[in-house]
mmCIF file with all atom_site columns, C-alpha atoms in Angstrom:
data_model
loop_
_atom_site.group_PDB
_atom_site.id
_atom_site.type_symbol
_atom_site.label_atom_id
_atom_site.label_alt_id
_atom_site.label_comp_id
_atom_site.label_asym_id
_atom_site.label_entity_id
_atom_site.label_seq_id
_atom_site.pdbx_PDB_ins_code
_atom_site.Cartn_x
_atom_site.Cartn_y
_atom_site.Cartn_z
_atom_site.occupancy
_atom_site.B_iso_or_equiv
_atom_site.pdbx_formal_charge
_atom_site.auth_seq_id
_atom_site.auth_comp_id
_atom_site.auth_asym_id
_atom_site.auth_atom_id
_atom_site.pdbx_PDB_model_num
ATOM 1   C CA . UNK A 1 1   ? 13.801  15.439  15.438 1.00 32.00 ? 1   UNK A CA 1
ATOM 2   C CA . UNK A 1 2   ? 11.245  18.340  16.655 1.00 32.00 ? 2   UNK A CA 1
ATOM 3   C CA . UNK A 1 3   ? 9.384   18.371  13.381 1.00 34.00 ? 3   UNK A CA 1
ATOM 4   C CA . UNK A 1 4   ? 6.090   16.314  14.371 1.00 35.00 ? 4   UNK A CA 1
ATOM 5   C CA . UNK A 1 5   ? 3.555   14.859  12.045 1.00 35.00 ? 5   UNK A CA 1
ATOM 6   C CA . UNK A 1 6   ? -0.205  14.223  12.615 1.00 35.00 ? 6   UNK A CA 1
ATOM 7   C CA . UNK A 1 7   ? -1.353  10.445  12.381 1.00 37.00 ? 7   UNK A CA 1
ATOM 8   C CA . UNK A 1 8   ? -4.481  10.608  11.231 1.00 36.00 ? 8   UNK A CA 1
ATOM 9   C CA . UNK A 1 9   ? -6.362  6.792   12.359 1.00 39.00 ? 9   UNK A CA 1
ATOM 10  C CA . UNK A 1 10  ? -6.969  4.832   9.142  1.00 42.00 ? 10  UNK A CA 1
ATOM 11  C CA . UNK A 1 11  ? -10.567 3.653   8.471  1.00 37.00 ? 11  UNK A CA 1
ATOM 12  C CA . UNK A 1 12  ? -9.778  0.250   9.408  1.00 49.00 ? 12  UNK A CA 1
ATOM 13  C CA . UNK A 1 13  ? -9.197  0.775   12.440 1.00 56.00 ? 13  UNK A CA 1
ATOM 14  C CA . UNK A 1 14  ? -9.641  -1.728  15.461 1.00 68.00 ? 14  UNK A CA 1
ATOM 15  C CA . UNK A 1 15  ? -10.168 -1.599  18.594 1.00 85.00 ? 15  UNK A CA 1
ATOM 16  C CA . UNK A 1 16  ? -7.893  -4.114  20.815 1.00 80.00 ? 16  UNK A CA 1
ATOM 17  C CA . UNK A 1 17  ? -8.006  -4.071  24.504 1.00 83.00 ? 17  UNK A CA 1
ATOM 18  C CA . UNK A 1 18  ? -5.193  -3.978  25.441 1.00 85.00 ? 18  UNK A CA 1
ATOM 19  C CA . UNK A 1 19  ? -5.516  -3.765  29.141 1.00 84.00 ? 19  UNK A CA 1
ATOM 20  C CA . UNK A 1 20  ? -7.370  -7.143  28.789 1.00 76.00 ? 20  UNK A CA 1
ATOM 21  C CA . UNK A 1 21  ? -4.373  -8.715  26.384 1.00 76.00 ? 21  UNK A CA 1
ATOM 22  C CA . UNK A 1 22  ? -1.878  -7.620  28.687 1.00 78.00 ? 22  UNK A CA 1
ATOM 23  C CA . UNK A 1 23  ? -3.474  -9.391  32.123 1.00 83.00 ? 23  UNK A CA 1
ATOM 24  C CA . UNK A 1 24  ? -3.676  -12.911 30.032 1.00 80.00 ? 24  UNK A CA 1
ATOM 25  C CA . UNK A 1 25  ? -0.355  -12.354 29.057 1.00 77.00 ? 25  UNK A CA 1
ATOM 26  C CA . UNK A 1 26  ? 0.295   -11.528 32.381 1.00 77.00 ? 26  UNK A CA 1
ATOM 27  C CA . UNK A 1 27  ? -1.239  -14.601 33.924 1.00 79.00 ? 27  UNK A CA 1
ATOM 28  C CA . UNK A 1 28  ? 0.727   -17.127 31.398 1.00 77.00 ? 28  UNK A CA 1
ATOM 29  C CA . UNK A 1 29  ? 3.545   -15.884 31.090 1.00 71.00 ? 29  UNK A CA 1
ATOM 30  C CA . UNK A 1 30  ? 5.434   -18.657 33.510 1.00 76.00 ? 30  UNK A CA 1
ATOM 31  C CA . UNK A 1 31  ? 3.538   -21.504 31.012 1.00 69.00 ? 31  UNK A CA 1
ATOM 32  C CA . UNK A 1 32  ? 4.295   -19.494 27.844 1.00 65.00 ? 32  UNK A CA 1
ATOM 33  C CA . UNK A 1 33  ? 7.660   -19.980 27.093 1.00 68.00 ? 33  UNK A CA 1
ATOM 34  C CA . UNK A 1 34  ? 7.669   -24.248 27.603 1.00 68.00 ? 34  UNK A CA 1
ATOM 35  C CA . UNK A 1 35  ? 3.590   -24.226 25.402 1.00 63.00 ? 35  UNK A CA 1
ATOM 36  C CA . UNK A 1 36  ? 4.959   -21.834 22.427 1.00 65.00 ? 36  UNK A CA 1
ATOM 37  C CA . UNK A 1 37  ? 6.716   -24.274 20.790 1.00 73.00 ? 37  UNK A CA 1
ATOM 38  C CA . UNK A 1 38  ? 5.288   -22.623 17.453 1.00 74.00 ? 38  UNK A CA 1
ATOM 39  C CA . UNK A 1 39  ? 6.266   -18.870 18.270 1.00 80.00 ? 39  UNK A CA 1
ATOM 40  C CA . UNK A 1 40  ? 9.827   -20.232 18.822 1.00 83.00 ? 40  UNK A CA 1
ATOM 41  C CA . UNK A 1 41  ? 10.120  -22.196 15.249 1.00 89.00 ? 41  UNK A CA 1
ATOM 42  C CA . UNK A 1 42  ? 9.019   -18.387 14.255 1.00 88.00 ? 42  UNK A CA 1
ATOM 43  C CA . UNK A 1 43  ? 11.510  -16.611 15.668 1.00 93.00 ? 43  UNK A CA 1
ATOM 44  C CA . UNK A 1 44  ? 13.894  -19.326 14.314 1.00 95.00 ? 44  UNK A CA 1
ATOM 45  C CA . UNK A 1 45  ? 12.484  -18.729 10.759 1.00 94.00 ? 45  UNK A CA 1
ATOM 46  C CA . UNK A 1 46  ? 12.302  -14.612 11.267 1.00 94.00 ? 46  UNK A CA 1
ATOM 47  C CA . UNK A 1 47  ? 16.001  -15.320 11.796 1.00 97.00 ? 47  UNK A CA 1
ATOM 48  C CA . UNK A 1 48  ? 16.890  -16.760 8.938  1.00 96.00 ? 48  UNK A CA 1
ATOM 49  C CA . UNK A 1 49  ? 14.927  -15.245 6.740  1.00 96.00 ? 49  UNK A CA 1
ATOM 50  C CA . UNK A 1 50  ? 16.420  -11.842 8.234  1.00 96.00 ? 50  UNK A CA 1
ATOM 51  C CA . UNK A 1 51  ? 20.031  -13.234 7.736  1.00 96.00 ? 51  UNK A CA 1
ATOM 52  C CA . UNK A 1 52  ? 19.024  -14.225 4.303  1.00 96.00 ? 52  UNK A CA 1
ATOM 53  C CA . UNK A 1 53  ? 17.556  -11.227 2.704  1.00 95.00 ? 53  UNK A CA 1
ATOM 54  C CA . UNK A 1 54  ? 20.588  -9.137  4.353  1.00 96.00 ? 54  UNK A CA 1
ATOM 55  C CA . UNK A 1 55  ? 23.126  -11.971 2.311  1.00 96.00 ? 55  UNK A CA 1
ATOM 56  C CA . UNK A 1 56  ? 20.969  -11.244 -1.105 1.00 96.00 ? 56  UNK A CA 1
ATOM 57  C CA . UNK A 1 57  ? 20.972  -7.386  -0.497 1.00 94.00 ? 57  UNK A CA 1
ATOM 58  C CA . UNK A 1 58  ? 24.958  -7.620  -0.437 1.00 96.00 ? 58  UNK A CA 1
ATOM 59  C CA . UNK A 1 59  ? 25.948  -7.950  3.298  1.00 96.00 ? 59  UNK A CA 1
ATOM 60  C CA . UNK A 1 60  ? 29.164  -10.021 3.668  1.00 96.00 ? 60  UNK A CA 1
ATOM 61  C CA . UNK A 1 61  ? 28.336  -13.277 6.050  1.00 95.00 ? 61  UNK A CA 1
ATOM 62  C CA . UNK A 1 62  ? 31.516  -12.559 8.650  1.00 95.00 ? 62  UNK A CA 1
ATOM 63  C CA . UNK A 1 63  ? 29.405  -9.034  8.948  1.00 96.00 ? 63  UNK A CA 1
ATOM 64  C CA . UNK A 1 64  ? 25.851  -10.165 9.595  1.00 95.00 ? 64  UNK A CA 1
ATOM 65  C CA . UNK A 1 65  ? 27.141  -10.770 13.926 1.00 95.00 ? 65  UNK A CA 1
ATOM 66  C CA . UNK A 1 66  ? 27.670  -6.835  13.535 1.00 94.00 ? 66  UNK A CA 1
ATOM 67  C CA . UNK A 1 67  ? 25.164  -5.218  10.824 1.00 95.00 ? 67  UNK A CA 1
ATOM 68  C CA . UNK A 1 68  ? 22.534  -3.964  13.476 1.00 97.00 ? 68  UNK A CA 1
ATOM 69  C CA . UNK A 1 69  ? 24.143  -1.932  15.901 1.00 97.00 ? 69  UNK A CA 1
ATOM 70  C CA . UNK A 1 70  ? 20.774  -0.539  17.611 1.00 98.00 ? 70  UNK A CA 1
ATOM 71  C CA . UNK A 1 71  ? 17.911  -2.588  17.524 1.00 98.00 ? 71  UNK A CA 1
ATOM 72  C CA . UNK A 1 72  ? 14.318  -2.167  19.120 1.00 98.00 ? 72  UNK A CA 1
ATOM 73  C CA . UNK A 1 73  ? 11.802  -5.964  19.604 1.00 98.00 ? 73  UNK A CA 1
ATOM 74  C CA . UNK A 1 74  ? 8.395   -4.725  20.034 1.00 97.00 ? 74  UNK A CA 1
ATOM 75  C CA . UNK A 1 75  ? 6.505   -7.425  21.854 1.00 94.00 ? 75  UNK A CA 1
ATOM 76  C CA . UNK A 1 76  ? 9.353   -9.372  23.199 1.00 95.00 ? 76  UNK A CA 1
ATOM 77  C CA . UNK A 1 77  ? 7.020   -11.355 25.679 1.00 91.00 ? 77  UNK A CA 1
ATOM 78  C CA . UNK A 1 78  ? 9.030   -14.652 27.430 1.00 92.00 ? 78  UNK A CA 1
ATOM 79  C CA . UNK A 1 79  ? 12.404  -13.102 25.346 1.00 94.00 ? 79  UNK A CA 1
ATOM 80  C CA . UNK A 1 80  ? 12.639  -16.132 23.004 1.00 93.00 ? 80  UNK A CA 1
ATOM 81  C CA . UNK A 1 81  ? 13.400  -14.300 20.005 1.00 96.00 ? 81  UNK A CA 1
ATOM 82  C CA . UNK A 1 82  ? 15.008  -11.043 22.044 1.00 97.00 ? 82  UNK A CA 1
ATOM 83  C CA . UNK A 1 83  ? 18.221  -14.465 22.892 1.00 96.00 ? 83  UNK A CA 1
ATOM 84  C CA . UNK A 1 84  ? 18.110  -15.300 18.945 1.00 97.00 ? 84  UNK A CA 1
ATOM 85  C CA . UNK A 1 85  ? 18.435  -11.654 18.467 1.00 97.00 ? 85  UNK A CA 1
ATOM 86  C CA . UNK A 1 86  ? 21.592  -11.867 20.861 1.00 97.00 ? 86  UNK A CA 1
ATOM 87  C CA . UNK A 1 87  ? 23.072  -14.670 19.954 1.00 96.00 ? 87  UNK A CA 1
ATOM 88  C CA . UNK A 1 88  ? 23.144  -14.032 16.083 1.00 97.00 ? 88  UNK A CA 1
ATOM 89  C CA . UNK A 1 89  ? 23.021  -10.307 15.809 1.00 97.00 ? 89  UNK A CA 1
ATOM 90  C CA . UNK A 1 90  ? 25.583  -9.311  18.798 1.00 97.00 ? 90  UNK A CA 1
ATOM 91  C CA . UNK A 1 91  ? 23.569  -5.412  19.177 1.00 98.00 ? 91  UNK A CA 1
ATOM 92  C CA . UNK A 1 92  ? 25.394  -2.824  21.209 1.00 97.00 ? 92  UNK A CA 1
ATOM 93  C CA . UNK A 1 93  ? 22.094  -1.903  22.646 1.00 98.00 ? 93  UNK A CA 1
ATOM 94  C CA . UNK A 1 94  ? 18.752  -4.010  22.119 1.00 98.00 ? 94  UNK A CA 1
ATOM 95  C CA . UNK A 1 95  ? 15.528  -2.151  23.603 1.00 98.00 ? 95  UNK A CA 1
ATOM 96  C CA . UNK A 1 96  ? 12.876  -4.814  24.526 1.00 98.00 ? 96  UNK A CA 1
ATOM 97  C CA . UNK A 1 97  ? 9.998   -3.770  24.895 1.00 97.00 ? 97  UNK A CA 1
ATOM 98  C CA . UNK A 1 98  ? 6.009   -5.635  25.831 1.00 95.00 ? 98  UNK A CA 1
ATOM 99  C CA . UNK A 1 99  ? 2.580   -4.713  26.483 1.00 94.00 ? 99  UNK A CA 1
ATOM 100 C CA . UNK A 1 100 ? 2.507   -6.516  29.243 1.00 93.00 ? 100 UNK A CA 1
ATOM 101 C CA . UNK A 1 101 ? 5.400   -4.644  32.105 1.00 93.00 ? 101 UNK A CA 1
ATOM 102 C CA . UNK A 1 102 ? 5.327   -8.506  34.098 1.00 92.00 ? 102 UNK A CA 1
ATOM 103 C CA . UNK A 1 103 ? 7.255   -10.043 31.356 1.00 92.00 ? 103 UNK A CA 1
ATOM 104 C CA . UNK A 1 104 ? 10.610  -8.205  32.487 1.00 94.00 ? 104 UNK A CA 1
ATOM 105 C CA . UNK A 1 105 ? 10.427  -11.312 35.328 1.00 92.00 ? 105 UNK A CA 1
ATOM 106 C CA . UNK A 1 106 ? 11.334  -13.522 31.804 1.00 90.00 ? 106 UNK A CA 1
ATOM 107 C CA . UNK A 1 107 ? 14.017  -11.763 30.695 1.00 94.00 ? 107 UNK A CA 1
ATOM 108 C CA . UNK A 1 108 ? 15.420  -10.196 33.696 1.00 95.00 ? 108 UNK A CA 1
ATOM 109 C CA . UNK A 1 109 ? 18.807  -12.303 33.263 1.00 96.00 ? 109 UNK A CA 1
ATOM 110 C CA . UNK A 1 110 ? 19.201  -10.641 29.904 1.00 97.00 ? 110 UNK A CA 1
ATOM 111 C CA . UNK A 1 111 ? 18.729  -7.194  30.708 1.00 96.00 ? 111 UNK A CA 1
ATOM 112 C CA . UNK A 1 112 ? 21.864  -7.475  33.146 1.00 97.00 ? 112 UNK A CA 1
ATOM 113 C CA . UNK A 1 113 ? 23.663  -7.492  29.585 1.00 97.00 ? 113 UNK A CA 1
ATOM 114 C CA . UNK A 1 114 ? 25.700  -5.064  28.847 1.00 97.00 ? 114 UNK A CA 1
ATOM 115 C CA . UNK A 1 115 ? 23.363  -2.938  26.465 1.00 98.00 ? 115 UNK A CA 1
ATOM 116 C CA . UNK A 1 116 ? 20.329  -4.471  27.044 1.00 98.00 ? 116 UNK A CA 1
ATOM 117 C CA . UNK A 1 117 ? 17.492  -3.110  28.281 1.00 98.00 ? 117 UNK A CA 1
ATOM 118 C CA . UNK A 1 118 ? 13.490  -2.993  28.703 1.00 97.00 ? 118 UNK A CA 1
ATOM 119 C CA . UNK A 1 119 ? 10.642  -0.829  28.058 1.00 97.00 ? 119 UNK A CA 1
ATOM 120 C CA . UNK A 1 120 ? 7.147   -1.602  29.094 1.00 96.00 ? 120 UNK A CA 1
ATOM 121 C CA . UNK A 1 121 ? 4.214   -0.378  27.589 1.00 95.00 ? 121 UNK A CA 1
ATOM 122 C CA . UNK A 1 122 ? 2.418   -0.551  24.144 1.00 95.00 ? 122 UNK A CA 1
ATOM 123 C CA . UNK A 1 123 ? 4.423   -0.065  21.567 1.00 96.00 ? 123 UNK A CA 1
ATOM 124 C CA . UNK A 1 124 ? 1.553   1.709   19.354 1.00 95.00 ? 124 UNK A CA 1
ATOM 125 C CA . UNK A 1 125 ? 2.194   4.777   21.748 1.00 94.00 ? 125 UNK A CA 1
ATOM 126 C CA . UNK A 1 126 ? 5.342   4.453   22.964 1.00 95.00 ? 126 UNK A CA 1
ATOM 127 C CA . UNK A 1 127 ? 7.867   7.167   21.848 1.00 95.00 ? 127 UNK A CA 1
ATOM 128 C CA . UNK A 1 128 ? 10.164  4.783   19.761 1.00 96.00 ? 128 UNK A CA 1
ATOM 129 C CA . UNK A 1 129 ? 14.050  5.260   19.539 1.00 95.00 ? 129 UNK A CA 1
ATOM 130 C CA . UNK A 1 130 ? 15.875  7.669   16.789 1.00 96.00 ? 130 UNK A CA 1
ATOM 131 C CA . UNK A 1 131 ? 18.300  5.870   14.382 1.00 97.00 ? 131 UNK A CA 1
ATOM 132 C CA . UNK A 1 132 ? 17.231  2.455   15.567 1.00 98.00 ? 132 UNK A CA 1
ATOM 133 C CA . UNK A 1 133 ? 18.832  -0.052  12.392 1.00 98.00 ? 133 UNK A CA 1
ATOM 134 C CA . UNK A 1 134 ? 16.433  -2.881  13.301 1.00 98.00 ? 134 UNK A CA 1
ATOM 135 C CA . UNK A 1 135 ? 12.831  -3.125  14.923 1.00 98.00 ? 135 UNK A CA 1
ATOM 136 C CA . UNK A 1 136 ? 11.475  -6.327  15.046 1.00 97.00 ? 136 UNK A CA 1
ATOM 137 C CA . UNK A 1 137 ? 8.977   -8.549  16.246 1.00 96.00 ? 137 UNK A CA 1
ATOM 138 C CA . UNK A 1 138 ? 7.403   -12.161 16.087 1.00 92.00 ? 138 UNK A CA 1
ATOM 139 C CA . UNK A 1 139 ? 3.760   -12.774 16.328 1.00 84.00 ? 139 UNK A CA 1
ATOM 140 C CA . UNK A 1 140 ? 2.520   -9.244  18.095 1.00 84.00 ? 140 UNK A CA 1
ATOM 141 C CA . UNK A 1 141 ? 1.284   -7.269  15.398 1.00 83.00 ? 141 UNK A CA 1
ATOM 142 C CA . UNK A 1 142 ? -1.851  -9.264  15.101 1.00 81.00 ? 142 UNK A CA 1
ATOM 143 C CA . UNK A 1 143 ? -2.610  -7.091  18.470 1.00 81.00 ? 143 UNK A CA 1
ATOM 144 C CA . UNK A 1 144 ? -2.286  -3.383  17.130 1.00 86.00 ? 144 UNK A CA 1
ATOM 145 C CA . UNK A 1 145 ? -5.417  -1.466  16.523 1.00 87.00 ? 145 UNK A CA 1
ATOM 146 C CA . UNK A 1 146 ? -3.217  0.263   13.530 1.00 89.00 ? 146 UNK A CA 1
ATOM 147 C CA . UNK A 1 147 ? -0.906  -1.487  12.294 1.00 88.00 ? 147 UNK A CA 1
ATOM 148 C CA . UNK A 1 148 ? -0.048  1.008   9.390  1.00 89.00 ? 148 UNK A CA 1
ATOM 149 C CA . UNK A 1 149 ? 0.257   4.222   11.263 1.00 94.00 ? 149 UNK A CA 1
ATOM 150 C CA . UNK A 1 150 ? 2.863   1.822   13.578 1.00 95.00 ? 150 UNK A CA 1
ATOM 151 C CA . UNK A 1 151 ? 4.525   1.770   10.174 1.00 94.00 ? 151 UNK A CA 1
ATOM 152 C CA . UNK A 1 152 ? 4.966   5.326   9.784  1.00 96.00 ? 152 UNK A CA 1
ATOM 153 C CA . UNK A 1 153 ? 6.820   5.692   13.253 1.00 96.00 ? 153 UNK A CA 1
ATOM 154 C CA . UNK A 1 154 ? 8.573   3.046   12.521 1.00 97.00 ? 154 UNK A CA 1
ATOM 155 C CA . UNK A 1 155 ? 9.843   4.699   8.962  1.00 97.00 ? 155 UNK A CA 1
ATOM 156 C CA . UNK A 1 156 ? 10.562  7.858   11.104 1.00 96.00 ? 156 UNK A CA 1
ATOM 157 C CA . UNK A 1 157 ? 12.777  6.201   13.307 1.00 97.00 ? 157 UNK A CA 1
ATOM 158 C CA . UNK A 1 158 ? 14.542  3.839   11.493 1.00 98.00 ? 158 UNK A CA 1
ATOM 159 C CA . UNK A 1 159 ? 18.490  5.074   10.894 1.00 97.00 ? 159 UNK A CA 1
ATOM 160 C CA . UNK A 1 160 ? 19.126  5.253   6.724  1.00 95.00 ? 160 UNK A CA 1
ATOM 161 C CA . UNK A 1 161 ? 19.433  2.331   5.637  1.00 93.00 ? 161 UNK A CA 1
ATOM 162 C CA . UNK A 1 162 ? 16.919  0.295   9.088  1.00 96.00 ? 162 UNK A CA 1
ATOM 163 C CA . UNK A 1 163 ? 14.849  -2.268  8.360  1.00 96.00 ? 163 UNK A CA 1
ATOM 164 C CA . UNK A 1 164 ? 11.458  -3.245  10.063 1.00 96.00 ? 164 UNK A CA 1
ATOM 165 C CA . UNK A 1 165 ? 11.295  -7.055  10.235 1.00 95.00 ? 165 UNK A CA 1
ATOM 166 C CA . UNK A 1 166 ? 8.726   -8.933  11.348 1.00 92.00 ? 166 UNK A CA 1
ATOM 167 C CA . UNK A 1 167 ? 6.082   -11.714 11.239 1.00 87.00 ? 167 UNK A CA 1
ATOM 168 C CA . UNK A 1 168 ? 2.021   -11.917 12.413 1.00 80.00 ? 168 UNK A CA 1
ATOM 169 C CA . UNK A 1 169 ? -0.666  -14.298 11.822 1.00 68.00 ? 169 UNK A CA 1
ATOM 170 C CA . UNK A 1 170 ? -2.816  -13.840 8.587  1.00 63.00 ? 170 UNK A CA 1
ATOM 171 C CA . UNK A 1 171 ? -6.563  -13.640 7.793  1.00 60.00 ? 171 UNK A CA 1
ATOM 172 C CA . UNK A 1 172 ? -6.527  -17.995 7.667  1.00 60.00 ? 172 UNK A CA 1
ATOM 173 C CA . UNK A 1 173 ? -4.976  -18.441 11.335 1.00 58.00 ? 173 UNK A CA 1
ATOM 174 C CA . UNK A 1 174 ? -6.861  -20.985 12.956 1.00 57.00 ? 174 UNK A CA 1
ATOM 175 C CA . UNK A 1 175 ? -9.981  -20.263 10.801 1.00 54.00 ? 175 UNK A CA 1
ATOM 176 C CA . UNK A 1 176 ? -11.055 -23.504 11.843 1.00 61.00 ? 176 UNK A CA 1
ATOM 177 C CA . UNK A 1 177 ? -11.292 -22.849 15.418 1.00 58.00 ? 177 UNK A CA 1
ATOM 178 C CA . UNK A 1 178 ? -13.359 -19.323 14.784 1.00 60.00 ? 178 UNK A CA 1
ATOM 179 C CA . UNK A 1 179 ? -15.736 -20.535 12.625 1.00 65.00 ? 179 UNK A CA 1
ATOM 180 C CA . UNK A 1 180 ? -16.744 -23.770 15.050 1.00 66.00 ? 180 UNK A CA 1
ATOM 181 C CA . UNK A 1 181 ? -16.627 -21.371 18.216 1.00 67.00 ? 181 UNK A CA 1
ATOM 182 C CA . UNK A 1 182 ? -17.199 -18.123 16.832 1.00 68.00 ? 182 UNK A CA 1
ATOM 183 C CA . UNK A 1 183 ? -14.584 -16.920 19.067 1.00 61.00 ? 183 UNK A CA 1
ATOM 184 C CA . UNK A 1 184 ? -11.081 -15.641 17.560 1.00 60.00 ? 184 UNK A CA 1
ATOM 185 C CA . UNK A 1 185 ? -9.504  -12.907 16.379 1.00 61.00 ? 185 UNK A CA 1
ATOM 186 C CA . UNK A 1 186 ? -9.522  -10.441 13.290 1.00 63.00 ? 186 UNK A CA 1
ATOM 187 C CA . UNK A 1 187 ? -6.164  -11.125 11.629 1.00 62.00 ? 187 UNK A CA 1
ATOM 188 C CA . UNK A 1 188 ? -5.007  -8.404  9.569  1.00 62.00 ? 188 UNK A CA 1
ATOM 189 C CA . UNK A 1 189 ? -4.535  -9.160  5.797  1.00 64.00 ? 189 UNK A CA 1
ATOM 190 C CA . UNK A 1 190 ? -1.218  -9.114  4.265  1.00 65.00 ? 190 UNK A CA 1
ATOM 191 C CA . UNK A 1 191 ? -2.566  -6.293  2.383  1.00 67.00 ? 191 UNK A CA 1
#
């Protein structure tokens, strides 16, 4: 597209230290896949919900595996959800993204598959691939400064009838730890 819209930051903008986030995930990447059992459960549930919604919208069950030709996953991490996407949806292209460049080491076997590639960087500022059928992520959005601005960018990048599907943690996530220690993330509200 040649027309570029101006994105105005919201009044509720947060300021996440993306460099610090990337450094911490880089240090944890060797043990993350083993320790992130909850994230794997979230990824499996995301796929169940995605399939259920496709069926509810009238997609024949035999077409689910080929419904999304071009998928962009932001915040792919060690590839838990990426593997589920590939095994279930069989896209022509799968562009994997993570803020932490070192995560490419964790998904290098996936990137050897036809149509799969890795793009490191902050999804909030990357040029999103136009005409994408599915933009998706598990447990990443809580690290964004302005998710509502990102949603607008996704809307423009999606193909007609494309889907933005994501999971994130809510305001009540680990509130006990925050209350006891005074440390934790300010999770976005459902609104």
